mmCIF file of C-alpha atoms in Angstrom:
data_model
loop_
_atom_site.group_PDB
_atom_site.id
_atom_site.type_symbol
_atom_site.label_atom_id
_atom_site.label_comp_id
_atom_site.label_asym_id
_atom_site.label_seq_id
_atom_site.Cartn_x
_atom_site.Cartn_y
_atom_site.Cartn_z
ATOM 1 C CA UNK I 242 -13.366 -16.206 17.950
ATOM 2 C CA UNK I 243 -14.968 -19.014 15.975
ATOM 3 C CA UNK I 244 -15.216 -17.191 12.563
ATOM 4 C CA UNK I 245 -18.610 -19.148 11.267
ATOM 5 C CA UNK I 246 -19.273 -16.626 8.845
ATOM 6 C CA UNK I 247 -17.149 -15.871 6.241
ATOM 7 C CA UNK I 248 -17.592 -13.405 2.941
ATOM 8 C CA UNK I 249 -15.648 -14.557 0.137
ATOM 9 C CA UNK I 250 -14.693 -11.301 -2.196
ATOM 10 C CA UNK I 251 -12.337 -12.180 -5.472
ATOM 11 C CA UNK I 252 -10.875 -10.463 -8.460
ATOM 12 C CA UNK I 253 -12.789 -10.528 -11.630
ATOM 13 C CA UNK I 254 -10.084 -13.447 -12.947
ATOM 14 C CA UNK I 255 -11.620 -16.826 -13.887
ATOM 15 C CA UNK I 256 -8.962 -18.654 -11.504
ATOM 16 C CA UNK I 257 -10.709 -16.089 -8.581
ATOM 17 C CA UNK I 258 -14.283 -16.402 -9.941
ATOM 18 C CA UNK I 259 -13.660 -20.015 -9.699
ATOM 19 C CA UNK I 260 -12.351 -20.276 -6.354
ATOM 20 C CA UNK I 261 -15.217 -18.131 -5.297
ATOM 21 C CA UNK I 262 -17.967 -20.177 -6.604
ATOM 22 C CA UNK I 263 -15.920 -23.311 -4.862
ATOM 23 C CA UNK I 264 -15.473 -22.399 -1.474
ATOM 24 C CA UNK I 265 -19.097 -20.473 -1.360
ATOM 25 C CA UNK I 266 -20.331 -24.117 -1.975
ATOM 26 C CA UNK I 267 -17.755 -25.607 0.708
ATOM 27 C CA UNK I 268 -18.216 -23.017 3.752
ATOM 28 C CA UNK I 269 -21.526 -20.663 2.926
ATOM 29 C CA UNK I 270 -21.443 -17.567 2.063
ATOM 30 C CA UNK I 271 -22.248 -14.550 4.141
ATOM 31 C CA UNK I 272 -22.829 -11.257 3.243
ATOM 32 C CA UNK I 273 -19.811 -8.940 4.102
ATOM 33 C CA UNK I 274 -21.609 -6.754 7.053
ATOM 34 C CA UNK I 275 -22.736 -9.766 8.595
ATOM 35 C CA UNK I 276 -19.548 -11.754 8.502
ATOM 36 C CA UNK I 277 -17.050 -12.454 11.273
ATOM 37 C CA UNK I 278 -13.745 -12.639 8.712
ATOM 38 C CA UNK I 279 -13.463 -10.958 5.070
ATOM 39 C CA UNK I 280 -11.644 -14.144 2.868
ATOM 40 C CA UNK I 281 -10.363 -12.079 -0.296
ATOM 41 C CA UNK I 282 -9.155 -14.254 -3.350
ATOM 42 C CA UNK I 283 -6.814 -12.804 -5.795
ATOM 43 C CA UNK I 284 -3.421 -11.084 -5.830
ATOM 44 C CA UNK I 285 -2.024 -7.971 -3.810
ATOM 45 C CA UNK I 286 -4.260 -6.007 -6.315
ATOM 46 C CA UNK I 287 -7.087 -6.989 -4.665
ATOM 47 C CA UNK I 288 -6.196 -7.188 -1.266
ATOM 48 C CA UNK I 289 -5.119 -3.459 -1.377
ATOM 49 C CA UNK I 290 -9.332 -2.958 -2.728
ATOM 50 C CA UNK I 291 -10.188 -4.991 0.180
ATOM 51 C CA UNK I 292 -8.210 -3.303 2.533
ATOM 52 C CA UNK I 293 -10.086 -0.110 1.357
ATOM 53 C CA UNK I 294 -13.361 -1.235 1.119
ATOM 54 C CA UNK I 295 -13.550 -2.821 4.531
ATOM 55 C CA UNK I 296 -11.162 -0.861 7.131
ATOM 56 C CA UNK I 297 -13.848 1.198 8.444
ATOM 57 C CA UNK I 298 -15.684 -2.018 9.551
ATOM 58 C CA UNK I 299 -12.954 -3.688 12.017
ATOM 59 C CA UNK I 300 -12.988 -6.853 10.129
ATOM 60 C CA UNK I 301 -10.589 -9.108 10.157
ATOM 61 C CA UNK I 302 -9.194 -10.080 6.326
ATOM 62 C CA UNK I 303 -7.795 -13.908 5.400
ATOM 63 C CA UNK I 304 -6.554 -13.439 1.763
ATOM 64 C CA UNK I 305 -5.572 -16.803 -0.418
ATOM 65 C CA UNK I 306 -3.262 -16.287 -3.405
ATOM 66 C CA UNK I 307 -5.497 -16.841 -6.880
ATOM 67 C CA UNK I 308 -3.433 -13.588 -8.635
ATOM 68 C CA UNK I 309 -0.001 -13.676 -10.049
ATOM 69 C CA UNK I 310 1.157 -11.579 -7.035
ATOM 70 C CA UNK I 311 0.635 -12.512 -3.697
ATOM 71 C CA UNK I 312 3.011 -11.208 -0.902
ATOM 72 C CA UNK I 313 -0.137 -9.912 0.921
ATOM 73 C CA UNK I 314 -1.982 -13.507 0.803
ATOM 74 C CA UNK I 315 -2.150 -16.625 2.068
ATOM 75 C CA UNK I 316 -1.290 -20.061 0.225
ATOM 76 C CA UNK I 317 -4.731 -21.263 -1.756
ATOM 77 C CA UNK I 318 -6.487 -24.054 -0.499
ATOM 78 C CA UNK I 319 -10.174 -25.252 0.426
ATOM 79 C CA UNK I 320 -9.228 -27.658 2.879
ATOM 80 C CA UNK I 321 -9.777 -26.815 6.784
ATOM 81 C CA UNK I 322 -10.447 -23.257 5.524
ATOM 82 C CA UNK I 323 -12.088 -22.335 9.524
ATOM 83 C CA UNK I 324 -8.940 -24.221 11.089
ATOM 84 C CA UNK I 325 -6.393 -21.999 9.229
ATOM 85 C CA UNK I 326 -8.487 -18.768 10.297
ATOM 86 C CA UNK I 327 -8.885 -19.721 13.849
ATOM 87 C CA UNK I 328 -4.766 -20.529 13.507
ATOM 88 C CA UNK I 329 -3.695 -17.753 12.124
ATOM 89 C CA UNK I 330 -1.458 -14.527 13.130
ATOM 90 C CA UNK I 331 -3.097 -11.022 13.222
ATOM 91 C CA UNK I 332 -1.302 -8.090 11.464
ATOM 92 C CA UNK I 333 -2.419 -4.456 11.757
ATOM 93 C CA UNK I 334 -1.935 -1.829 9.188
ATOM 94 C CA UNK I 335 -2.020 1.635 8.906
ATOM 95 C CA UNK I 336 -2.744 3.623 5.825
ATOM 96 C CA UNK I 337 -1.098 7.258 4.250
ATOM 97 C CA UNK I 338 -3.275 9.769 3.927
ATOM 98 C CA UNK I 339 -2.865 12.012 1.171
ATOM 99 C CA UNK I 340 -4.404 15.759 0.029
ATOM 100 C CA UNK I 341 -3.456 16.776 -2.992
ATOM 101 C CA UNK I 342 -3.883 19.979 -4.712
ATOM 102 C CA UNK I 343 -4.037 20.213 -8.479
ATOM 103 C CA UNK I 344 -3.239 23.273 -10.738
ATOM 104 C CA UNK I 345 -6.812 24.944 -10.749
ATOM 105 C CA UNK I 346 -7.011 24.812 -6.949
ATOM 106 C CA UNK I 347 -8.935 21.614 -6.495
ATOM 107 C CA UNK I 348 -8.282 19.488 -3.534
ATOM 108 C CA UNK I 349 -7.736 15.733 -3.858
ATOM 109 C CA UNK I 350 -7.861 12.988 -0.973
ATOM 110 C CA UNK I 351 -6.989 9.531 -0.777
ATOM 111 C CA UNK I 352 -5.646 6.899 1.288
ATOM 112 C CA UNK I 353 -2.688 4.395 0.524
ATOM 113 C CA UNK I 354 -1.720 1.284 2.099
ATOM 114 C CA UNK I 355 1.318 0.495 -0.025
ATOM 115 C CA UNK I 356 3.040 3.946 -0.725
ATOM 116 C CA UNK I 357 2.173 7.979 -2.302
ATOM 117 C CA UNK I 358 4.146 8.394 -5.387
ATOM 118 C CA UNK I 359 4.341 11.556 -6.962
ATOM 119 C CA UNK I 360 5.837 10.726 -10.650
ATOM 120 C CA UNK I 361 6.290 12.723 -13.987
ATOM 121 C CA UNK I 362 3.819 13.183 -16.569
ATOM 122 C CA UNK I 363 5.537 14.200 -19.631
ATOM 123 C CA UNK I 364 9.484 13.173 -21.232
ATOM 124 C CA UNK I 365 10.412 15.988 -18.965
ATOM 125 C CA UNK I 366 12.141 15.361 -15.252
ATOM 126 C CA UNK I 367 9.768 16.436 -12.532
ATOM 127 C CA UNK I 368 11.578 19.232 -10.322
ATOM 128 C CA UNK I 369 10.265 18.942 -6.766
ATOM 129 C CA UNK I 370 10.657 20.708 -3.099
ATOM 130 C CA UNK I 371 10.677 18.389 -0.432
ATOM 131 C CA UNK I 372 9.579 19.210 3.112
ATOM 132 C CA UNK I 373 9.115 17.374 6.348
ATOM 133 C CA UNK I 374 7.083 18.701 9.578
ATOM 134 C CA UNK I 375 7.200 21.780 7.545
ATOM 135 C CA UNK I 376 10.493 22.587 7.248
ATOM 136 C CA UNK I 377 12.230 22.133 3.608
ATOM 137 C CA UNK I 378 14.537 19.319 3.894
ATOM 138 C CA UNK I 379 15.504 19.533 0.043
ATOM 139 C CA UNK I 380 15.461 22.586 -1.961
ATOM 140 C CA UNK I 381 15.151 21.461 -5.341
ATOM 141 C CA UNK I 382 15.304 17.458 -6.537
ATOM 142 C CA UNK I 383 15.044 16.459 -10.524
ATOM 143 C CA UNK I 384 13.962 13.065 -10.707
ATOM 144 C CA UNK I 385 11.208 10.955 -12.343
ATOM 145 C CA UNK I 386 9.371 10.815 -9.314
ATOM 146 C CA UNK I 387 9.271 10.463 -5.526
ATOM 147 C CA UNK I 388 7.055 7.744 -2.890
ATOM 148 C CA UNK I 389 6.522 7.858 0.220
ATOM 149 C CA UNK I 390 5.634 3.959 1.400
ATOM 150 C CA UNK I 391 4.543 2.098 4.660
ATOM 151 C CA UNK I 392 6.249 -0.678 6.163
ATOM 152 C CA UNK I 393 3.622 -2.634 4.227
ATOM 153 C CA UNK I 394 4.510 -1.139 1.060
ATOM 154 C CA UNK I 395 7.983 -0.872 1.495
ATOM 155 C CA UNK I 396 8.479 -3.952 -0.164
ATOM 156 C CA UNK I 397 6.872 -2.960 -3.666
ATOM 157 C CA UNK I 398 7.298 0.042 -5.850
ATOM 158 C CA UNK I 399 9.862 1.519 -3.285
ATOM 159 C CA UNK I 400 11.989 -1.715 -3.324
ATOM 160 C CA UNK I 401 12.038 -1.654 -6.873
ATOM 161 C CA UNK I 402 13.248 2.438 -6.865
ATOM 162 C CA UNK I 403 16.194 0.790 -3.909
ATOM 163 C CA UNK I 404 14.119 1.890 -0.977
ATOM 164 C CA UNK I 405 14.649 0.382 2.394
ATOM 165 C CA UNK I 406 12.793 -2.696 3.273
ATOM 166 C CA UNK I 407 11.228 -1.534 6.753
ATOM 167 C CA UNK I 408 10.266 -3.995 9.126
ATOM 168 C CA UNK I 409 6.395 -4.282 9.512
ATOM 169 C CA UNK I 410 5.573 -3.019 12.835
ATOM 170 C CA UNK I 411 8.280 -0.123 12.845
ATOM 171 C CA UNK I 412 7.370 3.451 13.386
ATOM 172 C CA UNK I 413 9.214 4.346 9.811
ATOM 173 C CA UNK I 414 8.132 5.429 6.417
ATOM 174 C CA UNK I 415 10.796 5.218 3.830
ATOM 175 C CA UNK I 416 10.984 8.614 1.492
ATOM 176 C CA UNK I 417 12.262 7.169 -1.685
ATOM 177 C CA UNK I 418 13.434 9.058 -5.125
ATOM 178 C CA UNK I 419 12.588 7.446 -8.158
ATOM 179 C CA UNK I 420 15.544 8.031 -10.767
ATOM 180 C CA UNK I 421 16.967 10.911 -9.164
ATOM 181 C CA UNK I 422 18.869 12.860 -11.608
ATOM 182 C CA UNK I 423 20.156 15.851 -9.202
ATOM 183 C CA UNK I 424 21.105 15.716 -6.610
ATOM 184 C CA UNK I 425 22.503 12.222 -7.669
ATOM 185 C CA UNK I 426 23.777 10.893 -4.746
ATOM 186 C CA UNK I 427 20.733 10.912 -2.607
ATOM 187 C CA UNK I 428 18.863 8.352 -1.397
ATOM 188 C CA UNK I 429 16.160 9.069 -0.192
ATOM 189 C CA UNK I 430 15.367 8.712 3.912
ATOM 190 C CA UNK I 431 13.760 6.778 6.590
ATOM 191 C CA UNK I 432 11.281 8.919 8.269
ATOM 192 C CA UNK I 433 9.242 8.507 12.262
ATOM 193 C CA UNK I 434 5.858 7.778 11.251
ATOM 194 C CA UNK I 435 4.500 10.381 12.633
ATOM 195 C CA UNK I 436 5.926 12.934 9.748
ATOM 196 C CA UNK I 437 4.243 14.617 7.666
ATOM 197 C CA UNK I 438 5.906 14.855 4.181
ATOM 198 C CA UNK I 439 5.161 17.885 1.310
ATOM 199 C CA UNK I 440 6.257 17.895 -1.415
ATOM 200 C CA UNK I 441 5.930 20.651 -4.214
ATOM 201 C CA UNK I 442 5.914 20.580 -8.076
ATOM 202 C CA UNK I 443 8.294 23.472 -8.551
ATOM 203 C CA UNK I 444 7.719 24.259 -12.506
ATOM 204 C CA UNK I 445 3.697 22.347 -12.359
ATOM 205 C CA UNK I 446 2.961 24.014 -16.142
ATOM 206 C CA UNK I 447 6.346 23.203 -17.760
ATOM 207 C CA UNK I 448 7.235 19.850 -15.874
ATOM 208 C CA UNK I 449 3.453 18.374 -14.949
ATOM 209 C CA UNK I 450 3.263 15.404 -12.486
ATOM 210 C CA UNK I 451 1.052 13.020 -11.312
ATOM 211 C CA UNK I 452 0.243 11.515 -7.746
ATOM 212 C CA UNK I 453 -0.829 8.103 -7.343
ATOM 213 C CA UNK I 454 -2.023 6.820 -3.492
ATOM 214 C CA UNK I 455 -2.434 2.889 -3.969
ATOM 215 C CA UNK I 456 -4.778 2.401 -6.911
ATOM 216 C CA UNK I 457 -5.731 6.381 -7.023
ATOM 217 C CA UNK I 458 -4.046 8.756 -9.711
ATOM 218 C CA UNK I 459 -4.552 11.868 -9.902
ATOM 219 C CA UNK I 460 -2.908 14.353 -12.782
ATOM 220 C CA UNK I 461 -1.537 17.989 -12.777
ATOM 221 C CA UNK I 462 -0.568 17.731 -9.012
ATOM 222 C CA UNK I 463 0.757 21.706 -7.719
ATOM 223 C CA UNK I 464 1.511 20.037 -4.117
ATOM 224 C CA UNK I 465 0.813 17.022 -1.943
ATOM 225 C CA UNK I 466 1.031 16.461 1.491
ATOM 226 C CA UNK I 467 1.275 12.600 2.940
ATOM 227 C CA UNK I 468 1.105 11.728 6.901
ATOM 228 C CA UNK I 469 -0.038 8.607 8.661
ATOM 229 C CA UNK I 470 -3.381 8.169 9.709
ATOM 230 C CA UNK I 471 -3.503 7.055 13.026
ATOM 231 C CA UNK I 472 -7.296 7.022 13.125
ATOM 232 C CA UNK I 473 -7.473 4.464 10.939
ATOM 233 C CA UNK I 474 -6.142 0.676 10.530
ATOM 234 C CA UNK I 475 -6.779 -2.593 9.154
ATOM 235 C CA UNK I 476 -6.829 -6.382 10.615
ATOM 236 C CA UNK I 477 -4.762 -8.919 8.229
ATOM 237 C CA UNK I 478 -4.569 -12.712 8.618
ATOM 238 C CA UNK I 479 -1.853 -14.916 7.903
ATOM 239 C CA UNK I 480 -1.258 -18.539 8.639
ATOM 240 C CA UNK I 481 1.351 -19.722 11.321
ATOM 241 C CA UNK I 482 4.919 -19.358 10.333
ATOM 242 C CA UNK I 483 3.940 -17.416 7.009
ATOM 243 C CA UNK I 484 3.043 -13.855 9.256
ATOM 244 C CA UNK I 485 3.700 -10.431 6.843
ATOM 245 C CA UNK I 486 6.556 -9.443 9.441
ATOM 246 C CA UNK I 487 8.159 -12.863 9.130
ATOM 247 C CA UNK I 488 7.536 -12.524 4.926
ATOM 248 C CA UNK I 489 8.980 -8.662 5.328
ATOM 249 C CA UNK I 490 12.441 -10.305 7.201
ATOM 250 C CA UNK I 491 12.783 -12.782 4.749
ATOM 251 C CA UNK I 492 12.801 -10.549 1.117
ATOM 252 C CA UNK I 493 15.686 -8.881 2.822
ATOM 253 C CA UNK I 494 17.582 -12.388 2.211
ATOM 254 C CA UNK I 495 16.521 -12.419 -1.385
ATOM 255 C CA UNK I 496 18.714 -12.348 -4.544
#
């Protein structure tokens, strides 16, 4: 595919904005339903908004670093912008999907490309029931929180809680406790994608908790339940040599 028309989307920082203005100048700029590749300038940030906004279209999405984070993107540069496009490696990703219900009943959907993270509202220790497929796996776990992340988003929030980096195209999803207090000595676990995870908010009213999908938080949280959606994916581009699995292996090496 030639990719001659390209959208250009970017966060609202001046280093973005400028880039934006730039390459618009350099390459043309097409409207995002009639272009043939989504370029997205800015951090992780805003290639998880991208992601969101444009997974229902089938689009493929080229992202160039202009944030202070940018494990999702691709090294900035106008030069041979088409050539790096047509070059590059195509990564497909798969979302969470999460329904939440809240303490008066209401019911609460989002989707997450990175991880689900149910965490604690209040100085007191969330106290949660854990169940897989629908069978309770953990009775009772007092922590500060719990995620549930993709392969993707294995190497964010749940690397920094001492989850398991997964590599990117494995059927996992890595369960992860955030500061679990008891039982102490577990881990967490590596799940088959096709789970699906619930977890209850044991004392909701005394101990109130929060779920967050990706950029989506929503408060008072009575239970969640978090599978894959296989319906659903998302095209990423990176350049030769750079790919997100190859990026994935390599953080795995890091000290």
């Amino acid at each position: 595919m030639e990719f001659r028309r390209l959208a250009f989307v970017a966060a609202e920082v001046p280093q973005a904005r400028r880039a934006l203005n730039r390459l618009a100048k350099i390459h043309g700029q097409s409207a995002p339903e009639d272009a043939d590749v989504i370029v997205a300038l800015g951090g992780d940030g805003l290639m998880l908004q991208t992601l969101h906004r444009f997974m229902s279209s089938g689009k493929a999405i080229y992202g160039m670093n202009r944030g202070s984070v940018g494990f999702l993107m691709n090294d900035y540069s106008e030069k041979g912008l088409r050539e790096r496009i047509r070059a590059a490696e195509l990564t497909m990703v798969r979302p969470l999907k999460m329904s939440a219900v809240d303490q008066s009943g209401s019911i609460h959907k989002a989707m997450a490309f990175n991880e689900v993270s149910f965490l604690r509202q209040t100085h007191q220790t969330a106290s949660l029931r854990i169940s897989i497929d629908g069978h309770v796996r953990l009775d009772e776990l007092k922590c500060d929180g719990i995620l549930l992340a993709t392969p993707v988003g294995s190497t964010a929030y749940n690397l920094s809680a001492y989850g398991p980096i997964l590599p990117i195209n494995s059927p996992l999803l890595a369960l992860t406790p955030i500061s679990p207090f008891r039982p102490r000595r577990w881990r967490g676990a590596i799940l088959p994608h096709q789970a699906r995870v619930t977890i209850e908010s044991l004392e909701c009213e005394k101990r109130p908790v929060a779920v967050v999908a990706d950029h989506v938080e929503v408060r008072h949280i009575r239970k969640v339940e978090i599978a894959e959606d296989r319906k659903r994916s998302a095209r990423l581009l990176f350049d030769p040599g750079h790919s997100l699995a190859e990026r994935v292996l390599a953080e795995q090496f890091r000290f």
